[in-house]
Coordinates of C-alpha atoms in Angstrom, one line a residue:
Chain A
X25 CA 0.0 0.0 0.0
X26 CA 2.6 2.6 1.1
X27 CA 4.8 1.4 -1.8
X28 CA 2.1 2.2 -4.3
X29 CA 1.4 5.6 -2.8
X30 CA 5.1 6.4 -3.0
X31 CA 5.4 5.1 -6.6
X32 CA 2.4 7.1 -7.9
X33 CA 3.7 10.3 -6.1
X34 CA 7.0 9.8 -7.8
X35 CA 5.5 9.5 -11.3
X36 CA 3.7 12.7 -10.6
X37 CA 6.9 14.4 -9.5
X38 CA 8.7 13.2 -12.7
X39 CA 5.8 14.5 -14.8
X40 CA 5.9 17.9 -13.1
X41 CA 9.7 18.0 -13.5
X42 CA 9.6 17.3 -17.2
X43 CA 6.7 19.8 -17.6
X44 CA 8.8 22.5 -15.8
X45 CA 11.9 21.8 -18.0
X46 CA 9.8 22.3 -21.1
X47 CA 7.8 25.3 -20.1
X48 CA 10.1 27.6 -18.2
X49 CA 12.3 30.0 -20.1
X50 CA 14.7 30.7 -17.3
X51 CA 17.7 28.3 -17.3
X52 CA 17.9 28.2 -13.5
X53 CA 14.3 27.2 -13.3
X54 CA 14.9 24.6 -16.0
X55 CA 17.7 23.1 -13.8
X56 CA 15.5 23.2 -10.7
X57 CA 12.8 21.4 -12.6
X58 CA 15.3 18.8 -13.7
X59 CA 16.2 18.4 -10.0
X60 CA 12.5 17.7 -9.2
X61 CA 12.4 15.2 -12.0
X62 CA 15.5 13.4 -10.8
X63 CA 14.3 13.4 -7.2
X64 CA 11.1 11.8 -8.5
X65 CA 13.1 8.8 -9.9
X66 CA 14.9 8.5 -6.5
X67 CA 11.6 8.4 -4.7
X68 CA 10.4 5.8 -7.1
X69 CA 13.3 3.5 -6.1
X70 CA 12.3 4.1 -2.5
X71 CA 8.8 3.0 -3.4
X72 CA 10.2 -0.2 -5.1
X73 CA 12.2 -1.1 -2.0
X74 CA 9.2 -0.6 0.2
X75 CA 7.2 -3.2 -1.7
X76 CA 8.4 -6.0 0.7
X77 CA 8.1 -3.9 3.9
X78 CA 9.1 -0.7 5.6
X79 CA 11.5 -1.8 8.4
X80 CA 15.1 -0.9 7.9
X81 CA 17.1 -3.9 6.5
X82 CA 19.5 -4.0 9.4
X83 CA 20.0 -7.2 11.5
X84 CA 19.9 -6.2 15.2
X85 CA 22.5 -7.5 17.6
X86 CA 19.7 -9.2 19.7
X87 CA 18.9 -11.5 16.7
X88 CA 16.5 -11.5 13.8
X89 CA 12.8 -10.7 14.4
X90 CA 10.3 -11.8 11.9
X91 CA 9.3 -8.4 10.5
X92 CA 8.8 -7.2 7.0
X93 CA 12.1 -5.8 5.9
X94 CA 12.4 -3.4 3.0
X95 CA 14.4 -4.5 0.0
X96 CA 18.0 -3.2 0.4
X97 CA 19.1 -3.6 -3.2
X98 CA 17.2 -0.6 -4.8
X99 CA 18.2 1.6 -1.8
X100 CA 21.8 0.6 -2.4
X101 CA 21.9 1.2 -6.1
X102 CA 20.0 4.5 -6.1
X103 CA 22.7 6.1 -3.9
X104 CA 24.9 6.1 -7.0
X105 CA 22.0 7.6 -8.9
X106 CA 21.8 10.5 -6.4
X107 CA 25.5 11.2 -6.7
X108 CA 25.3 11.2 -10.5
X109 CA 22.3 13.5 -10.6
X110 CA 24.0 15.9 -8.2
X111 CA 27.1 16.1 -10.3
X112 CA 25.0 16.7 -13.5
X113 CA 23.1 19.5 -11.8
X114 CA 26.5 21.0 -10.7
X115 CA 27.8 20.8 -14.3
X116 CA 24.7 22.4 -15.7
X117 CA 24.9 25.3 -13.2
X118 CA 28.6 25.8 -14.2
X119 CA 27.5 26.0 -17.8
X120 CA 24.8 28.5 -16.8
X121 CA 27.4 30.7 -15.0
X122 CA 29.6 30.7 -18.1
X123 CA 26.7 31.6 -20.3
X124 CA 25.6 34.3 -17.8
X125 CA 29.1 35.8 -17.9
X126 CA 29.1 36.0 -21.7
X127 CA 25.6 37.0 -22.5
X128 CA 24.4 38.6 -19.2
X129 CA 21.1 36.7 -19.3
X130 CA 19.7 33.3 -18.2
X131 CA 16.8 33.4 -20.6
X132 CA 16.9 30.4 -23.0
X133 CA 15.1 32.2 -25.9
X134 CA 17.3 35.3 -25.7
X135 CA 20.5 33.2 -25.6
X136 CA 19.4 31.3 -28.7
X137 CA 18.6 34.6 -30.5
X138 CA 22.0 36.0 -29.7
X139 CA 23.7 32.8 -30.9
X140 CA 21.7 32.9 -34.1
X141 CA 22.9 36.4 -34.7
X142 CA 26.5 35.5 -34.0
X143 CA 26.8 33.5 -37.3
Chain B
X16 CA 38.6 -12.0 -16.0
X17 CA 40.7 -10.2 -18.6
X18 CA 37.7 -8.4 -20.1
X19 CA 37.4 -6.5 -16.8
X20 CA 40.7 -4.9 -17.8
X21 CA 39.0 -3.3 -20.8
X22 CA 37.2 -0.6 -18.7
X23 CA 39.5 -0.5 -15.7
X24 CA 42.8 0.0 -17.4
X25 CA 41.8 3.1 -19.4
X26 CA 40.0 4.7 -16.4
X27 CA 43.1 4.2 -14.1
X28 CA 45.6 5.5 -16.7
X29 CA 43.2 8.4 -17.5
X30 CA 43.0 9.4 -13.9
X31 CA 46.8 9.3 -13.7
X32 CA 47.0 11.5 -16.8
X33 CA 44.5 14.0 -15.3
X34 CA 46.4 14.2 -12.0
X35 CA 49.7 14.9 -13.9
X36 CA 48.0 17.0 -16.5
X37 CA 50.8 19.6 -16.7
X38 CA 53.0 16.9 -18.3
X39 CA 51.5 16.7 -21.7
X40 CA 54.1 14.3 -23.2
X41 CA 53.5 11.8 -20.4
X42 CA 49.7 11.9 -21.0
X43 CA 50.2 11.2 -24.7
X44 CA 52.6 8.3 -24.0
X45 CA 50.2 6.9 -21.4
X46 CA 47.3 7.2 -23.9
X47 CA 49.1 5.3 -26.7
X48 CA 50.3 2.6 -24.3
X49 CA 46.8 2.2 -22.9
X50 CA 45.3 2.0 -26.4
X51 CA 47.8 -0.7 -27.3
X52 CA 47.0 -2.7 -24.2
X53 CA 43.2 -2.4 -24.9
X54 CA 43.6 -3.5 -28.5
X55 CA 45.7 -6.5 -27.5
X56 CA 43.2 -7.6 -24.9
X57 CA 40.4 -7.1 -27.4
X58 CA 42.1 -9.2 -30.1
X59 CA 42.6 -12.0 -27.6
X60 CA 38.8 -12.1 -27.1
X61 CA 38.2 -12.7 -30.8
X62 CA 35.5 -15.3 -31.6
X63 CA 34.9 -15.9 -27.9
X64 CA 31.7 -15.6 -25.9
X65 CA 31.6 -15.4 -22.2
X66 CA 29.5 -14.1 -19.3
X67 CA 30.4 -14.2 -15.6
X68 CA 29.4 -12.7 -12.3
X69 CA 31.6 -10.6 -10.0
X70 CA 31.2 -11.3 -6.3
X71 CA 29.1 -14.1 -4.8
X72 CA 25.7 -12.4 -5.3
X73 CA 24.3 -14.3 -8.3
X74 CA 21.8 -12.4 -10.4
X75 CA 21.7 -9.5 -7.9
X76 CA 25.4 -8.9 -8.4
X77 CA 27.3 -7.5 -11.3
X78 CA 27.2 -9.5 -14.5
X79 CA 29.7 -8.8 -17.3
X80 CA 30.1 -10.5 -20.7
X81 CA 31.5 -10.3 -24.2
X82 CA 30.1 -11.6 -27.5
X83 CA 30.1 -11.0 -31.2
X84 CA 27.8 -8.0 -31.0
X85 CA 30.4 -6.1 -28.8
X86 CA 33.3 -6.4 -31.1
X87 CA 32.5 -3.9 -33.9
X88 CA 31.6 -1.2 -31.4
X89 CA 34.6 -1.6 -29.2
X90 CA 37.0 -1.8 -32.2
X91 CA 35.5 1.3 -33.8
X92 CA 35.6 3.4 -30.6
X93 CA 39.3 2.6 -30.1
X94 CA 40.3 3.3 -33.7
X95 CA 38.4 6.6 -33.6
X96 CA 40.0 7.6 -30.3
X97 CA 43.5 6.9 -31.7
X98 CA 42.7 9.0 -34.8
X99 CA 41.4 11.8 -32.6
X100 CA 44.5 12.0 -30.4
X101 CA 46.8 11.9 -33.5
X102 CA 45.0 14.8 -34.9
X103 CA 44.9 16.6 -31.5
X104 CA 48.6 16.3 -31.1
X105 CA 49.0 18.8 -34.0
X106 CA 47.4 21.6 -31.9
X107 CA 48.8 23.4 -28.9
X108 CA 45.4 24.0 -27.3
X109 CA 44.9 20.5 -25.9
X110 CA 46.8 19.8 -22.7
X111 CA 47.2 16.5 -20.8
X112 CA 43.7 16.9 -19.3
X113 CA 42.2 16.3 -22.8
X114 CA 44.0 12.9 -23.2
X115 CA 43.0 11.9 -19.7
X116 CA 39.4 12.6 -20.6
X117 CA 39.5 10.6 -23.8
X118 CA 40.9 7.6 -21.8
X119 CA 38.1 7.9 -19.2
X120 CA 35.6 8.1 -22.1
X121 CA 37.1 5.0 -23.7
X122 CA 37.1 3.1 -20.4
X123 CA 33.5 4.0 -19.5
X124 CA 32.3 3.1 -23.0
X125 CA 34.0 -0.3 -22.8
X126 CA 32.2 -0.7 -19.4
X127 CA 28.9 0.0 -21.2
X128 CA 29.7 -2.6 -23.8
X129 CA 30.6 -5.4 -21.3
X130 CA 27.9 -4.6 -18.7
X131 CA 25.0 -7.1 -18.6
X132 CA 22.8 -5.3 -16.1
X133 CA 20.6 -2.2 -16.3
X134 CA 21.9 -0.2 -13.4
X135 CA 25.6 -0.6 -14.5
X136 CA 24.5 0.6 -17.9
X137 CA 23.1 3.7 -16.3
X138 CA 26.1 4.5 -14.2
X139 CA 28.7 3.8 -16.8
X140 CA 26.7 5.5 -19.6
X141 CA 26.3 8.6 -17.4
X142 CA 30.0 8.7 -16.8
X143 CA 30.6 8.6 -20.5
X144 CA 28.1 11.3 -21.1
X145 CA 29.5 13.6 -18.4
X146 CA 32.9 13.3 -20.1
X147 CA 31.1 14.0 -23.4
X148 CA 29.6 17.3 -22.0
X149 CA 32.9 18.5 -20.7
X150 CA 34.6 17.7 -24.1
X151 CA 31.9 19.5 -26.0
X152 CA 32.3 22.6 -23.9
X153 CA 36.1 22.3 -23.9
X154 CA 36.7 25.3 -26.2
X155 CA 34.6 27.5 -23.8
X156 CA 33.0 29.4 -26.7
X157 CA 29.4 30.5 -26.1
X158 CA 28.0 28.2 -28.8
X159 CA 29.8 25.2 -27.5
X160 CA 28.6 25.7 -23.9
X161 CA 25.1 26.1 -25.2
X162 CA 25.4 22.9 -27.2
X163 CA 26.7 21.0 -24.2
X164 CA 23.9 22.5 -22.0
X165 CA 21.2 21.4 -24.5
X166 CA 22.7 17.9 -24.7
X167 CA 23.0 17.6 -20.9
X168 CA 19.4 18.8 -20.2
X169 CA 17.9 16.5 -22.9
X170 CA 19.8 13.4 -21.9
X171 CA 19.2 13.9 -18.1
X172 CA 15.5 13.9 -18.8
X173 CA 16.0 10.8 -20.9
X174 CA 18.0 9.1 -18.2
X175 CA 15.2 9.8 -15.6
X176 CA 12.8 8.0 -17.9
X177 CA 15.3 5.2 -18.2
X178 CA 15.6 4.9 -14.4
X179 CA 11.9 4.6 -14.0
X180 CA 11.9 1.8 -16.6
X181 CA 14.8 0.0 -14.7
X182 CA 12.9 0.4 -11.4
X183 CA 9.8 -1.1 -12.9
X184 CA 11.9 -4.0 -14.2
X185 CA 13.3 -4.6 -10.7
X186 CA 9.8 -4.4 -9.2
X187 CA 8.6 -7.1 -11.6
X188 CA 11.6 -9.5 -11.6
X189 CA 13.7 -8.7 -8.5
X190 CA 16.8 -8.2 -10.5
X191 CA 18.5 -5.7 -12.8
X192 CA 20.3 -8.4 -14.8
X193 CA 19.9 -8.8 -18.5
X194 CA 19.0 -12.5 -17.8
X195 CA 15.6 -11.3 -16.5
X196 CA 15.0 -8.9 -19.4
X197 CA 12.6 -11.4 -21.0
X198 CA 10.1 -10.9 -18.2
X199 CA 10.2 -7.2 -17.4
X200 CA 7.0 -6.5 -19.4
X201 CA 6.3 -4.0 -22.2
X202 CA 5.9 -0.8 -20.1
X203 CA 9.4 -1.1 -18.7
X204 CA 10.7 -2.0 -22.1
X205 CA 9.1 1.1 -23.6
X206 CA 10.5 3.4 -20.9
X207 CA 14.0 1.9 -21.2
X208 CA 13.9 2.2 -25.0
X209 CA 12.6 5.8 -25.1
X210 CA 14.7 7.0 -22.3
X211 CA 17.9 5.9 -23.9
X212 CA 16.8 6.9 -27.4
X213 CA 17.6 10.6 -26.7
X214 CA 21.3 9.8 -27.2
X215 CA 20.8 7.4 -30.1
X216 CA 21.2 10.0 -32.9
X217 CA 17.8 9.3 -34.4
X218 CA 15.9 12.2 -35.9
X219 CA 13.1 13.6 -33.7
X220 CA 14.7 12.5 -30.5
X221 CA 18.4 13.6 -30.7
X222 CA 17.9 17.1 -32.0
X223 CA 20.9 18.4 -29.9
X224 CA 23.3 16.8 -32.4
X225 CA 23.6 19.4 -35.3
X226 CA 24.6 22.1 -32.8
X227 CA 27.3 19.9 -31.3
X228 CA 28.7 19.1 -34.7
X229 CA 28.8 22.6 -36.1
X230 CA 30.1 24.5 -33.1
X231 CA 33.0 22.4 -31.9
X232 CA 36.5 22.0 -33.3
X233 CA 37.2 19.0 -35.7
X234 CA 38.1 16.4 -33.1
X235 CA 35.1 16.6 -30.7
X236 CA 32.3 15.4 -33.0
X237 CA 34.2 12.2 -33.5
X238 CA 34.1 11.5 -29.8
X239 CA 30.4 12.4 -29.4
X240 CA 29.9 10.1 -32.4
X241 CA 31.3 7.1 -30.4
X242 CA 29.0 7.9 -27.5
X243 CA 26.1 7.7 -29.9
X244 CA 27.3 4.3 -31.0
X245 CA 27.2 3.0 -27.4
X246 CA 23.5 3.8 -27.3
X247 CA 22.9 2.2 -30.7
X248 CA 24.6 -0.9 -29.3
X249 CA 22.1 -0.9 -26.5
X250 CA 19.2 -0.6 -28.9
X251 CA 20.6 -3.6 -30.9
X252 CA 21.1 -5.6 -27.7
X253 CA 17.7 -5.0 -26.3
X254 CA 15.7 -5.9 -29.4
X255 CA 16.8 -9.6 -28.9
X256 CA 14.8 -9.8 -25.6
X257 CA 11.0 -10.6 -25.5
X258 CA 10.0 -7.4 -23.7
X259 CA 11.3 -5.3 -26.6
X260 CA 10.1 -7.5 -29.5
X261 CA 6.8 -5.6 -29.8
X262 CA 8.8 -2.5 -30.5
X263 CA 10.4 -4.0 -33.7
X264 CA 7.9 -2.3 -36.1
X265 CA 8.6 0.9 -34.2
X266 CA 12.4 0.5 -34.8
X267 CA 11.7 -0.2 -38.5
X268 CA 9.5 2.9 -38.9
X269 CA 11.5 5.3 -36.8
X270 CA 14.8 4.2 -38.4
X271 CA 13.5 4.4 -42.0
X272 CA 11.9 7.8 -41.4
X273 CA 15.0 9.1 -39.8
X274 CA 17.1 7.8 -42.7
X275 CA 15.1 9.7 -45.2
X276 CA 14.4 12.9 -43.3
X277 CA 18.0 13.2 -42.2
X278 CA 19.2 12.9 -45.8
X279 CA 16.7 15.4 -47.1
X280 CA 17.8 17.9 -44.4
X281 CA 21.4 17.2 -45.3
X282 CA 21.2 17.9 -49.1
X283 CA 19.5 21.2 -48.3
X284 CA 22.0 22.4 -45.8
X285 CA 24.8 24.7 -46.8
X286 CA 27.4 24.3 -44.0
X287 CA 29.7 21.3 -44.2
X288 CA 29.4 20.2 -40.5
X289 CA 25.6 20.5 -40.6
X290 CA 25.5 18.2 -43.7
X291 CA 27.5 15.6 -41.8
X292 CA 25.4 16.0 -38.7
X293 CA 22.2 15.4 -40.6
X294 CA 23.8 12.4 -42.3
X295 CA 24.4 11.0 -38.8
X296 CA 20.7 11.0 -38.4
X297 CA 20.3 9.2 -41.7
X298 CA 23.0 6.6 -41.1
X299 CA 21.8 5.8 -37.6
X300 CA 18.4 5.3 -39.2
X301 CA 20.0 2.6 -41.4
X302 CA 21.5 0.9 -38.3
X303 CA 18.2 1.0 -36.3
X304 CA 16.2 -0.2 -39.2
X305 CA 18.3 -3.3 -39.5
X306 CA 18.8 -3.9 -35.7
X307 CA 20.9 -7.0 -36.2
X308 CA 24.6 -7.9 -36.6
X309 CA 24.7 -6.2 -40.0
X310 CA 23.5 -3.0 -38.3
X311 CA 26.4 -3.5 -35.8
X312 CA 29.0 -3.7 -38.5
X313 CA 27.4 -0.7 -40.2
X314 CA 27.9 1.2 -36.9
X315 CA 31.5 0.2 -37.1
X316 CA 32.0 1.4 -40.7
X317 CA 29.9 4.5 -40.0
X318 CA 32.1 5.5 -37.0
X319 CA 35.2 5.3 -39.2
X320 CA 34.1 6.9 -42.4
X321 CA 32.1 9.6 -40.6
X322 CA 35.2 10.2 -38.5
X323 CA 37.3 10.7 -41.6
X324 CA 34.7 13.0 -43.1
X325 CA 34.3 15.1 -39.9
X326 CA 38.0 15.4 -39.4
X327 CA 38.9 16.4 -42.9
X328 CA 35.9 18.7 -43.4
X329 CA 36.5 20.2 -39.9
X330 CA 40.2 20.9 -40.7
X331 CA 39.3 22.5 -44.1
X332 CA 36.7 24.7 -42.5
X333 CA 39.1 25.8 -39.8
X334 CA 41.8 26.7 -42.4
X335 CA 39.4 28.6 -44.6
X336 CA 37.5 30.0 -41.6
X337 CA 34.1 29.2 -43.1
X338 CA 31.9 26.1 -43.1
X339 CA 29.9 27.4 -46.1
X340 CA 30.5 24.8 -48.9
X341 CA 30.0 27.4 -51.7
X342 CA 33.0 29.4 -50.4
X343 CA 35.3 26.3 -50.6
X344 CA 35.4 26.6 -54.4
X345 CA 39.0 26.8 -55.7
X346 CA 40.5 26.9 -52.2
X347 CA 40.8 23.3 -51.3
X348 CA 44.1 21.6 -52.0
X349 CA 44.6 18.0 -53.3
X350 CA 45.9 16.7 -50.0
X351 CA 42.8 17.9 -48.1
X352 CA 40.5 16.6 -50.8
X353 CA 41.6 13.0 -50.9
X354 CA 40.4 12.0 -47.4
X355 CA 37.2 13.8 -48.0
X356 CA 36.8 11.9 -51.3
X357 CA 37.5 8.5 -49.6
X358 CA 35.0 9.2 -46.8
X359 CA 32.3 10.4 -49.3
X360 CA 32.8 7.3 -51.4
X361 CA 32.4 5.1 -48.3
X362 CA 29.2 6.8 -47.1
X363 CA 27.5 6.6 -50.5
X364 CA 28.4 2.9 -50.7
X365 CA 30.9 2.9 -53.6
X366 CA 32.3 -0.6 -54.3
X367 CA 35.5 -1.5 -52.5
X368 CA 34.7 0.6 -49.5
X369 CA 33.3 -0.4 -46.1
X370 CA 30.0 1.4 -46.8
X371 CA 29.3 -0.8 -49.8
X372 CA 29.8 -4.0 -47.7
X373 CA 27.7 -3.0 -44.7
X374 CA 24.9 -1.2 -46.6
X375 CA 24.5 -4.3 -48.8
X376 CA 24.2 -6.4 -45.7
X377 CA 21.5 -4.1 -44.2
X378 CA 19.5 -3.9 -47.5
X379 CA 19.4 -7.7 -47.6
X380 CA 18.2 -8.2 -44.0
X381 CA 15.3 -5.7 -43.8
X382 CA 11.6 -6.2 -45.0
X383 CA 10.4 -4.7 -48.2
X384 CA 9.1 -1.4 -46.9
X385 CA 12.5 -0.9 -45.3
X386 CA 14.3 -1.6 -48.5
X387 CA 12.2 1.0 -50.4
X388 CA 12.8 3.7 -47.7
X389 CA 16.5 2.9 -47.4
X390 CA 17.0 3.0 -51.2
X391 CA 15.4 6.5 -51.2
X392 CA 17.7 7.5 -48.4
X393 CA 20.8 6.1 -50.3
X394 CA 20.0 8.2 -53.4
X395 CA 19.5 11.3 -51.2
X396 CA 22.9 10.5 -49.6
X397 CA 24.5 10.5 -53.0
X398 CA 22.9 13.8 -53.8
X399 CA 24.2 15.5 -50.8
X400 CA 27.8 14.1 -51.0
X401 CA 28.0 15.3 -54.6
X402 CA 28.4 18.7 -53.0
X403 CA 31.6 17.6 -51.4
X404 CA 32.9 15.6 -54.4
X405 CA 32.3 18.2 -57.1
X406 CA 34.1 21.1 -55.5
X407 CA 36.8 22.6 -57.8
X408 CA 40.3 22.4 -56.3
X409 CA 43.1 24.9 -56.1
X410 CA 46.5 24.3 -57.7
X411 CA 48.3 25.5 -54.6
X412 CA 50.3 22.9 -52.6
X413 CA 49.8 22.8 -48.8
X414 CA 51.9 20.8 -46.4
X415 CA 49.7 19.0 -43.9
X416 CA 51.2 18.0 -40.5
X417 CA 52.6 14.5 -40.4
X418 CA 50.4 13.4 -37.5
X419 CA 47.3 14.5 -39.2
X420 CA 48.2 12.5 -42.3
X421 CA 48.8 9.5 -40.1
X422 CA 45.3 9.9 -38.7
X423 CA 43.8 10.2 -42.2
X424 CA 45.8 7.1 -43.2
X425 CA 44.6 5.1 -40.2
X426 CA 40.9 5.9 -40.9
X427 CA 41.1 5.4 -44.7
X428 CA 43.0 2.2 -44.4
X429 CA 40.2 1.0 -42.1
X430 CA 37.6 1.8 -44.7
X431 CA 39.5 0.3 -47.6
X432 CA 40.7 -2.8 -45.8
X433 CA 37.1 -3.6 -44.6
X434 CA 35.8 -2.9 -48.1
X435 CA 38.3 -5.0 -50.0
X436 CA 38.3 -8.2 -47.8
X437 CA 34.5 -8.4 -47.6
X438 CA 33.9 -7.4 -51.3
X439 CA 31.5 -9.4 -53.4
X440 CA 30.0 -8.8 -56.8
X441 CA 26.3 -9.3 -56.5
X442 CA 25.4 -5.9 -55.2
X443 CA 27.5 -4.1 -57.7
X444 CA 24.8 -3.2 -60.3
X445 CA 22.5 -2.0 -57.6
X446 CA 25.1 0.2 -55.9
X447 CA 26.2 1.8 -59.2
X448 CA 22.6 2.4 -60.2
X449 CA 21.9 4.2 -56.9
X450 CA 25.1 6.3 -57.3
X451 CA 24.2 7.1 -61.0
X452 CA 20.7 8.2 -60.1
X453 CA 22.0 10.3 -57.3
X454 CA 24.5 12.1 -59.4
X455 CA 22.0 12.8 -62.2
X456 CA 19.4 14.1 -59.7
X457 CA 22.1 16.3 -58.1
X458 CA 22.7 18.2 -61.3
X459 CA 19.0 18.4 -62.0
X460 CA 17.8 19.8 -58.7
X461 CA 20.7 21.6 -57.2
X462 CA 19.2 25.0 -58.0
X463 CA 16.4 24.3 -55.6
X464 CA 18.4 23.5 -52.5
X465 CA 17.4 25.8 -49.6
X466 CA 18.4 25.2 -45.9
X467 CA 15.4 23.9 -44.0
X468 CA 14.4 25.8 -40.8
X469 CA 16.4 24.9 -37.7
X470 CA 13.5 25.4 -35.4
X471 CA 13.2 21.8 -34.3
X472 CA 16.8 22.0 -33.0
X473 CA 16.0 24.8 -30.4
X474 CA 16.0 23.7 -26.8
X475 CA 12.3 23.8 -26.1
X476 CA 11.3 22.3 -29.4
X477 CA 13.7 19.4 -29.1
X478 CA 12.4 18.7 -25.6
X479 CA 8.8 18.7 -26.9
X480 CA 9.8 16.4 -29.8
X481 CA 11.4 14.0 -27.3
X482 CA 8.5 14.0 -24.9
X483 CA 6.1 13.6 -27.9
X484 CA 8.1 10.5 -28.9
X485 CA 7.7 9.0 -25.4
X486 CA 4.0 9.8 -25.6
X487 CA 3.7 8.1 -29.0
X488 CA 5.4 4.9 -27.8
X489 CA 3.3 4.8 -24.7
X490 CA 0.1 5.3 -26.8
X491 CA 1.2 2.4 -29.0
X492 CA 1.6 0.3 -25.9
X493 CA -2.0 1.1 -24.7
X494 CA -3.4 0.4 -28.1

């Protein structure tokens, strides 16, 4: 049940993120939307791991209790995904700073117009 | 275990080269040693098939493997990387950092090729892409940064979709391994295919590509070309599994349409690098239409002849300071023209070149509708490469740098060697008929060539096209 709620919320977040990337003209907003979209995918993996239960998959020192552990594998792999997403966002922000220094704007349409005129 | 060295060796040497990036000579020496080692290991794997798991985790762990489908891709990426660095050594602008980046790119691409599970594909492919973004923005010109930005935004959205697909596959089967790809279901298959397609170089989904090609110096498009090939490898690999079989008509349709539209855009374009970029759309269309081992070998020959074309055309446009083909008249010297001619002959499928061999294989292996579309695309290819072949030359002699000539020789010998050893006669008439028709059509309709609008290549429009493509595939799934 909780797994399904998380999964559908994450699809919604991804959809909002993609919508934001397409509709906003400001590059910073585009990057924030991309962040929402990528966080959505992370949340989806949390939902996948919660399908078998919600207890932390840690064996206590007092011995195993028969509770519904969550699946550790999706949690383990998505950490790599978080790091990669973070680094991509950083790289995109660096590109934005470089564009801002050259053209003094973060508006995607304006930058494209300036680049067309440069030719 | 020796195939594990294919990714790890270049990444380790690449990291050393980046740490010692002030010592440019050392980085170059390390690069060539590393390429030599990788080629030796690769040649030892010839005609072998193997898969094994690392660690004691079974299907949950990391699976790697090597088979006949890998070989053309790995071979082409290393040949192109060597050619790129030979050409880069003639310039002073590239420091040790550049060679380190190429090595890391090579290593991560090799990791994509040997991985046999979805999450490894994601991690290694993102690593290759990040190196790709940095290489595209390497010149720090406004246009290059914009091209890298567009590429990064589009492919990050694509990778998010891919990750959702991978998560669904895990939820269904409890494993990321390729062994369970037969049971992941068509929704996960559709998301994985569309998410990765943004890098594939197909028309409609990879509209970032022309900007990358026409804004960067001659060497960079070759490297972004081999990243594209990694994605085409994944398309070719996935089609063999049940969950992707229902997409086969989609592959055929999208590939054939991309082949034709790319070529039509190309013969209307005026700038040399844009013509070549649109032809990438067209040739990737050929590969995806076939989606079999012939497609894989066409990817090999495409990497090499397109590399030769991009390198020679890029060098000419840098010397003349214009990419406009009409301004090249009477300024190109013989030495610059020969590699351009060999590349053009290969891409139009002239006998005794690699293009003739692999295009023949593709035409034989696709259904009839595919054959018709691909023949139209081949004629259109001939039309647009007549623009390169029929440029009047200048009488002046120009001395090219020795390393650049070596790089041209390496790529052209690849083309001719592949073309001569696999040559056979039965496609000869067909190929010459296509070339004849193309040349005649070129002289008839060349007055009417006008560049088609570049509106679909703008950032927002290319995103809309990509999301529209996802929507179309998902609609097909529901119907």
